[in-house]
Short mmCIF file of C-alpha atoms and ligand atoms in Angstrom, two decimals:
data_model
loop_
_atom_site.label_atom_id
_atom_site.label_comp_id
_atom_site.label_asym_id
_atom_site.label_seq_id
_atom_site.Cartn_x
_atom_site.Cartn_y
_atom_site.Cartn_z
CA UNK A 81 -9.88 -15.71 -22.59
CA UNK A 82 -7.44 -13.38 -22.90
CA UNK A 83 -7.69 -10.65 -20.16
CA UNK A 84 -8.07 -7.00 -19.61
CA UNK A 85 -4.95 -5.25 -18.25
CA UNK A 86 -5.23 -3.27 -15.00
CA UNK A 87 -2.64 -0.46 -15.65
CA UNK A 88 -1.49 0.84 -12.13
CA UNK A 89 0.62 3.39 -13.77
CA UNK A 90 -1.92 4.98 -15.47
CA UNK A 91 -4.38 4.83 -12.27
CA UNK A 92 -1.70 5.75 -10.48
CA UNK A 93 -1.62 9.24 -12.74
CA UNK A 94 -5.37 9.82 -12.48
CA UNK A 95 -5.18 9.07 -9.01
CA UNK A 96 -1.74 12.08 -8.16
CA UNK A 97 -4.03 13.77 -10.71
CA UNK A 98 -6.72 14.40 -8.15
CA UNK A 99 -4.84 14.79 -5.49
CA UNK A 100 -2.96 18.18 -6.98
CA UNK A 101 -6.03 19.20 -8.19
CA UNK A 102 -7.39 19.36 -4.29
CA UNK A 103 -4.47 20.34 -3.67
CA UNK A 104 -4.93 23.35 -4.89
CA UNK A 105 -8.29 24.00 -4.26
CA UNK A 106 -7.53 23.79 -0.61
CA UNK A 107 -4.26 26.47 -0.95
CA UNK A 108 -6.68 28.53 -2.75
CA UNK A 109 -9.58 27.91 -0.91
CA UNK A 110 -8.01 27.88 2.92
CA UNK A 111 -4.71 28.81 2.54
CA UNK A 112 -3.71 25.17 3.67
CA UNK A 113 -0.41 23.13 2.31
CA UNK A 114 -0.87 19.69 2.80
CA UNK A 115 2.72 18.39 4.35
CA UNK A 116 4.20 15.07 4.63
CA UNK A 117 7.16 14.33 6.64
CA UNK A 118 9.03 10.80 5.66
CA UNK A 119 11.43 9.79 8.39
CA UNK A 120 14.80 7.48 6.91
CA UNK A 121 16.52 5.68 9.59
CA UNK A 122 20.36 4.44 8.03
CA UNK A 123 21.32 3.81 4.45
CA UNK A 124 19.54 0.84 3.57
CA UNK A 125 19.36 1.45 -0.99
CA UNK A 126 16.00 0.09 -1.17
CA UNK A 127 14.76 2.45 1.43
CA UNK A 128 16.55 5.38 0.33
CA UNK A 129 15.52 5.26 -3.18
CA UNK A 130 11.16 4.91 -2.23
CA UNK A 131 11.84 7.86 -0.05
CA UNK A 132 13.44 9.77 -3.03
CA UNK A 133 10.66 9.08 -5.18
CA UNK A 134 8.36 9.96 -2.25
CA UNK A 135 9.40 13.21 -1.74
CA UNK A 136 9.53 13.63 -5.60
CA UNK A 137 5.87 12.55 -5.86
CA UNK A 138 4.79 14.84 -2.92
CA UNK A 139 6.72 18.20 -4.30
CA UNK A 140 4.85 16.93 -7.54
CA UNK A 141 0.94 17.39 -6.42
CA UNK A 142 1.96 20.32 -5.01
CA UNK A 143 2.58 19.65 -0.95
CA UNK A 144 5.22 20.34 1.46
CA UNK A 145 7.93 16.98 1.78
CA UNK A 146 9.50 17.50 4.83
CA UNK A 147 12.58 14.59 4.71
CA UNK A 148 14.19 13.33 7.61
CA UNK A 149 17.38 11.19 7.35
CA UNK A 150 19.11 10.21 10.82
CA UNK A 151 22.40 8.04 11.36
CA UNK A 152 22.11 4.27 11.08
CA UNK A 153 23.08 4.46 14.58
CA UNK A 154 20.55 7.14 16.23
CA UNK A 155 19.30 5.95 19.68
CA UNK A 156 15.46 4.86 19.85
CA UNK A 157 15.11 7.98 21.91
CA UNK A 158 16.39 10.41 19.59
CA UNK A 159 14.10 8.68 16.87
CA UNK A 160 10.93 9.40 19.38
CA UNK A 161 11.75 12.84 20.38
CA UNK A 162 11.60 13.47 16.34
CA UNK A 163 8.12 11.45 16.11
CA UNK A 164 7.11 13.75 19.05
CA UNK A 165 8.02 16.83 17.77
CA UNK A 166 6.46 16.16 13.92
CA UNK A 167 3.43 15.15 15.69
CA UNK A 168 3.32 18.77 17.52
CA UNK A 169 4.16 20.37 14.15
CA UNK A 170 0.94 21.66 12.85
CA UNK A 171 2.66 21.79 9.50
CA UNK A 172 2.89 18.36 9.28
CA UNK A 173 0.04 16.57 8.12
CA UNK A 174 1.42 12.85 7.52
CA UNK A 175 4.53 11.06 9.10
CA UNK A 176 6.23 8.47 7.24
CA UNK A 177 8.83 6.10 8.78
CA UNK A 178 10.73 4.26 6.34
CA UNK A 179 10.95 0.30 7.40
CA UNK A 180 12.63 -1.63 7.99
CA UNK A 181 14.34 -0.07 11.10
CA UNK A 182 17.76 -1.00 12.01
CA UNK A 183 17.43 -3.91 13.93
CA UNK A 184 18.23 -1.66 17.32
CA UNK A 185 15.06 -0.04 17.01
CA UNK A 186 11.99 -1.33 18.09
CA UNK A 187 9.25 -1.18 14.97
CA UNK A 188 6.39 -1.23 16.94
CA UNK A 189 7.37 1.23 19.63
CA UNK A 190 8.06 3.27 16.73
CA UNK A 191 5.02 3.06 14.36
CA UNK A 192 2.72 3.72 17.55
CA UNK A 193 4.30 7.13 18.86
CA UNK A 194 3.09 8.49 15.75
CA UNK A 195 -0.07 10.33 16.00
CA UNK A 196 -2.51 7.93 14.50
CA UNK A 197 -4.04 10.63 12.70
CA UNK A 198 -1.00 11.61 10.72
CA UNK A 199 0.02 7.46 10.37
CA UNK A 200 0.02 7.57 6.69
CA UNK A 201 0.87 4.42 6.80
CA UNK A 202 -1.97 2.98 8.15
CA UNK A 203 0.29 1.17 10.99
CA UNK A 204 -0.65 2.19 14.05
CA UNK A 205 -2.74 -0.27 16.73
CA UNK A 206 -5.28 2.43 16.37
CA UNK A 207 -5.49 2.47 12.50
CA UNK A 208 -5.41 -1.11 12.60
CA UNK A 209 -8.63 -1.21 15.39
CA UNK A 210 -10.50 1.19 13.14
CA UNK A 211 -10.50 -0.70 10.32
CA UNK A 212 -11.12 -3.86 11.87
CA UNK A 213 -14.56 -2.46 13.50
CA UNK A 214 -15.22 -0.65 9.94
CA UNK A 215 -14.62 2.90 11.84
CA UNK A 216 -13.32 5.76 9.79
CA UNK A 217 -8.97 4.72 9.73
CA UNK A 218 -6.08 5.90 7.90
CA UNK A 219 -5.38 3.28 5.64
CA UNK A 220 -1.80 1.22 4.68
CA UNK A 221 -1.52 2.48 1.43
CA UNK A 222 -0.80 -1.15 -0.81
CA UNK A 223 -4.21 -2.19 -0.36
CA UNK A 224 -5.80 1.25 -0.89
CA UNK A 225 -4.42 1.30 -4.17
CA UNK A 226 -5.62 -2.97 -4.64
CA UNK A 227 -9.42 -1.62 -3.54
CA UNK A 228 -9.36 1.20 -5.36
CA UNK A 229 -8.14 -0.40 -8.63
CA UNK A 230 -10.82 -3.29 -8.14
CA UNK A 231 -13.62 -0.82 -7.27
CA UNK A 232 -12.14 1.06 -10.60
CA UNK A 233 -12.74 -2.47 -12.47
CA UNK A 234 -16.40 -4.13 -11.03
CA UNK A 235 -18.08 -0.79 -9.20
CA UNK A 236 -19.74 -2.98 -6.35
CA UNK A 237 -17.34 -6.01 -4.84
CA UNK A 238 -20.16 -7.13 -3.03
CA UNK A 239 -21.35 -10.78 -2.39
CA UNK A 240 -17.44 -11.76 -4.44
CA UNK A 241 -15.59 -14.06 -3.39
CA UNK A 242 -11.91 -13.05 -2.89
CA UNK A 243 -8.75 -14.48 -2.17
CA UNK A 244 -6.10 -12.76 -0.50
CA UNK A 245 -2.71 -15.21 -0.59
CA UNK A 246 -0.34 -14.28 2.44
CA UNK A 247 -1.55 -12.36 6.27
CA UNK A 248 1.32 -9.62 6.80
CA UNK A 249 0.36 -6.93 8.56
CA UNK A 250 1.31 -4.39 5.74
CA UNK A 251 -0.28 -5.54 2.88
CA UNK A 252 -2.31 -9.65 3.42
CA UNK A 253 -4.44 -8.79 6.60
CA UNK A 254 -5.42 -5.02 5.89
CA UNK A 255 -6.18 -5.80 2.52
CA UNK A 256 -8.86 -8.64 4.11
CA UNK A 257 -10.86 -6.33 6.00
CA UNK A 258 -11.30 -4.19 3.40
CA UNK A 259 -12.40 -6.50 0.99
CA UNK A 260 -15.17 -7.61 3.23
CA UNK A 261 -15.58 -3.79 4.34
CA UNK A 262 -16.70 -4.02 0.60
CA UNK A 263 -18.67 -7.01 1.53
CA UNK A 264 -16.84 -9.49 -0.51
CA UNK A 265 -16.88 -13.30 1.18
CA UNK A 266 -13.26 -12.93 1.95
CA UNK A 267 -10.78 -15.94 2.53
CA UNK A 268 -7.11 -15.47 3.57
CA UNK A 269 -4.54 -18.21 2.61
CA UNK A 270 -1.18 -18.30 3.91
CA UNK A 271 1.79 -21.04 4.07
CA UNK A 272 0.32 -23.28 6.29
CA UNK A 273 -3.25 -23.71 3.82
CA UNK A 274 -4.35 -26.99 3.17
CA UNK A 275 -5.60 -27.55 -0.96
CA UNK A 276 -4.47 -24.06 -1.82
CA UNK A 277 -4.90 -24.58 -5.73
CA UNK A 278 -7.91 -25.32 -4.69
CA UNK A 279 -9.18 -22.63 -2.72
CA UNK A 280 -7.67 -20.17 -5.27
CA UNK A 281 -9.46 -21.55 -8.02
CA UNK A 282 -12.95 -20.94 -5.62
CA UNK A 283 -12.06 -16.92 -6.36
CA UNK A 284 -13.26 -14.51 -8.28
CA UNK A 285 -11.09 -12.23 -6.96
CA UNK A 286 -7.67 -12.99 -6.18
CA UNK A 287 -5.03 -10.90 -4.47
CA UNK A 288 -1.34 -12.15 -4.04
CA UNK A 289 0.72 -11.11 -1.50
CA UNK A 290 3.87 -13.71 -0.34
CA UNK A 291 6.65 -12.48 -2.45
CA UNK A 292 7.61 -15.53 -4.26
CA UNK A 293 8.00 -15.74 -8.10
CA UNK A 294 5.59 -16.85 -9.92
CA UNK A 295 4.05 -19.30 -7.53
CA UNK A 296 0.82 -18.92 -8.54
CA UNK A 297 -0.19 -20.35 -12.00
CA UNK A 298 -2.27 -19.68 -14.80
CA UNK A 299 -4.45 -23.25 -14.03
CA UNK A 300 -5.22 -21.90 -10.69
CA UNK A 301 -7.29 -18.92 -11.74
CA UNK A 302 -11.03 -19.30 -12.34
CA UNK A 303 -12.31 -18.38 -15.61
CA UNK A 304 -12.84 -14.25 -15.80
CA UNK A 305 -11.02 -14.10 -12.00
CA UNK A 306 -9.37 -10.50 -11.24
CA UNK A 307 -5.91 -11.29 -10.15
CA UNK A 308 -4.50 -7.76 -8.01
CA UNK A 309 -0.71 -8.86 -8.00
CA UNK A 310 1.26 -7.11 -5.02
CA UNK A 311 4.52 -9.36 -5.27
CA UNK A 312 7.43 -7.81 -6.38
CA UNK A 313 10.04 -10.33 -7.27
CA UNK A 314 13.29 -9.86 -8.45
CA UNK A 315 15.11 -12.88 -10.76
CA UNK A 316 17.90 -13.46 -12.99
CA UNK A 317 16.41 -14.64 -16.74
CA UNK A 318 18.75 -14.92 -19.45
CA UNK A 319 21.50 -12.68 -17.45
CA UNK A 320 19.48 -9.81 -16.84
CA UNK A 321 17.48 -9.16 -13.76
CA UNK A 322 13.85 -8.55 -14.22
CA UNK A 323 11.10 -8.24 -11.79
CA UNK A 324 8.26 -10.17 -11.64
CA UNK A 325 5.08 -10.75 -9.86
CA UNK A 326 3.81 -13.57 -7.49
CA UNK A 327 1.66 -15.04 -10.14
CA UNK A 328 2.52 -16.58 -13.71
CA UNK A 329 1.53 -13.38 -15.73
CA UNK A 330 1.72 -15.24 -18.64
CA UNK A 331 -0.52 -18.80 -18.05
CA UNK A 332 -3.07 -16.43 -15.79
CA UNK A 333 -3.60 -13.94 -17.96
CA UNK A 334 -5.13 -16.52 -20.67
CA UNK A 335 -7.67 -17.28 -17.77
CA UNK A 336 -8.15 -14.19 -15.99
CA UNK A 337 -10.88 -11.47 -17.00
CA UNK A 338 -8.51 -8.87 -15.50
CA UNK A 339 -5.29 -8.82 -14.31
CA UNK A 340 -2.63 -6.50 -13.04
CA UNK A 341 0.81 -6.39 -14.26
CA UNK A 342 4.09 -6.33 -12.68
CA UNK A 343 5.67 -3.56 -13.11
CA UNK A 344 3.15 -1.13 -13.89
CA UNK A 345 0.10 -2.51 -11.53
CA UNK A 346 -0.20 -2.44 -7.58
CA UNK A 347 3.60 -1.09 -7.26
CA UNK A 348 2.28 2.78 -8.71
CA UNK A 349 -0.48 2.95 -7.04
CA UNK A 350 1.23 2.40 -3.31
CA UNK A 351 3.05 6.41 -3.49
CA UNK A 352 -0.09 7.44 -5.21
CA UNK A 353 -2.41 6.29 -2.21
CA UNK A 354 0.59 7.28 0.57
CA UNK A 355 -0.18 11.24 -1.16
CA UNK A 356 -4.35 10.65 -1.42
CA UNK A 357 -3.80 9.64 2.48
CA UNK A 358 -1.68 12.86 3.45
CA UNK A 359 -4.45 14.60 1.79
CA UNK A 360 -7.09 13.04 4.08
CA UNK A 361 -5.78 13.58 6.90
CA UNK A 362 -4.90 17.18 6.23
CA UNK A 363 -8.57 17.43 5.08
CA UNK A 364 -9.80 15.79 8.78
CA UNK A 365 -7.22 17.99 10.68
CA UNK A 366 -8.58 20.87 9.54
CA UNK A 367 -12.36 19.59 9.83
CA UNK A 368 -12.88 19.88 6.26
CA UNK A 369 -14.73 17.44 3.65
CA UNK A 370 -12.76 13.83 2.41
CA UNK A 371 -11.75 13.75 -0.43
CA UNK A 372 -13.84 11.91 -2.57
CA UNK A 373 -13.12 8.73 -4.12
CA UNK A 374 -9.61 8.49 -2.28
CA UNK A 375 -10.93 6.73 0.79
CA UNK A 376 -11.66 3.63 1.45
P1 NAD B 226 5.18 -11.05 4.26
O1 NAD B 226 6.57 -11.51 3.72
O2 NAD B 226 5.71 -10.05 5.22
O3 NAD B 226 4.24 -11.91 3.64
C1 NAD B 226 4.41 -13.09 2.76
C2 NAD B 226 3.33 -14.09 3.17
O4 NAD B 226 3.09 -15.40 2.71
C3 NAD B 226 2.77 -14.46 4.95
O5 NAD B 226 1.74 -14.45 5.30
C4 NAD B 226 3.03 -15.78 4.12
O6 NAD B 226 2.33 -16.76 5.34
C5 NAD B 226 2.71 -15.79 2.65
N1 NAD B 226 3.44 -17.37 1.91
C6 NAD B 226 4.82 -17.33 2.42
N2 NAD B 226 5.00 -18.62 1.56
C7 NAD B 226 3.50 -19.20 1.55
C8 NAD B 226 3.22 -20.12 0.73
N3 NAD B 226 3.99 -20.96 -0.04
N4 NAD B 226 1.91 -20.20 0.25
C9 NAD B 226 0.81 -19.22 0.97
N5 NAD B 226 1.36 -18.24 1.15
C10 NAD B 226 2.01 -18.30 1.37
O7 NAD B 226 5.19 -10.18 2.67
P2 NAD B 226 4.54 -8.69 2.30
O8 NAD B 226 5.40 -7.41 3.25
O9 NAD B 226 2.95 -8.77 2.27
O10 NAD B 226 5.30 -8.51 0.94
C11 NAD B 226 4.43 -9.53 -0.38
C12 NAD B 226 4.83 -9.07 -1.57
O11 NAD B 226 4.53 -8.24 -1.77
C13 NAD B 226 6.49 -9.07 -1.46
O12 NAD B 226 6.84 -9.58 -2.74
C14 NAD B 226 6.62 -7.85 -1.55
O13 NAD B 226 7.57 -6.85 -2.48
C15 NAD B 226 5.37 -7.28 -2.02
N6 NAD B 226 4.90 -5.98 -2.07
C16 NAD B 226 4.54 -5.02 -2.29
C17 NAD B 226 4.14 -3.83 -2.20
C18 NAD B 226 3.97 -2.70 -3.74
O14 NAD B 226 3.67 -1.44 -3.78
N7 NAD B 226 3.68 -3.41 -4.73
C19 NAD B 226 4.32 -3.29 -1.17
C20 NAD B 226 4.59 -4.22 0.31
C21 NAD B 226 4.46 -5.46 -0.32
#
């Protein structure tokens, strides 16, 4: 079997077009423009690239983008004061604090200072609890993107065996909650899991979120399974730097029914889902119906 490639780049473009369409309607019918504030502390080069890309795409879908770049030495007090200001600004519907923060800042404290209704990353403890109890939450962007691609490919996920490899708060745990919410039978595997190959071989859906280049070989994949590769790993090959996933794409795509490539799979969906979450937050804040197909 040669796997169908799930094209995250094309899917993300579709999501952005849907968001742009709904933003235009919000402006026309209600005079409201969704706004996303992104806070960057320090000069981490990867974070700078992400923030630039987020700002650009926010503007492209017709939303307002507010970028706050703070010095690496910024005190916790000053950062919390900015978050308080954004929490109370009616033009700001989504707030994202780019992680990681410099060591002297307490990430949990900072994230939990964001108004949960504006927490478009879905990392606030209230949103984690809402998701875990099946209530209306802001859902972390990367797992939301994975869920959208799985729903698009399969329609219903009900009753499927899903394995999530990785138990991080950003990807693994919320991904497992979302799959459970869609009635999958979910296993969360991690660094201490025994017989990982056997666990993965049982799965109709494999989501790999580990951060280890090509650690899942094709012979772990059940014939016809759907593979979602979240990993982004930089490796040196033939003197060049390349991006590879957590799954060995060449061998896995000979057994899987469908697979996301790296790059061009999950990656582009993350920012698209951030825009979708900002739109959702804006609709909720204004008592308007949520955008269909763009939430969990
Ligand atoms: P993390 O380091 O926080 O978590 C990794 C998880 O993998 C841990 O729970 C750990 O238990 C598990 N693990 C480690 N070694 C293992 C092993 N040998 N077998 C099984 N499990 C093992 O990482 P994260 O933030 O969840 O990110 C995971 C990967 O996804 C990284 O490559 C990251 O770059 C990527 N990522 C991509 C996006 C995107 O937009 N596509 C977003 C977030 C993260």
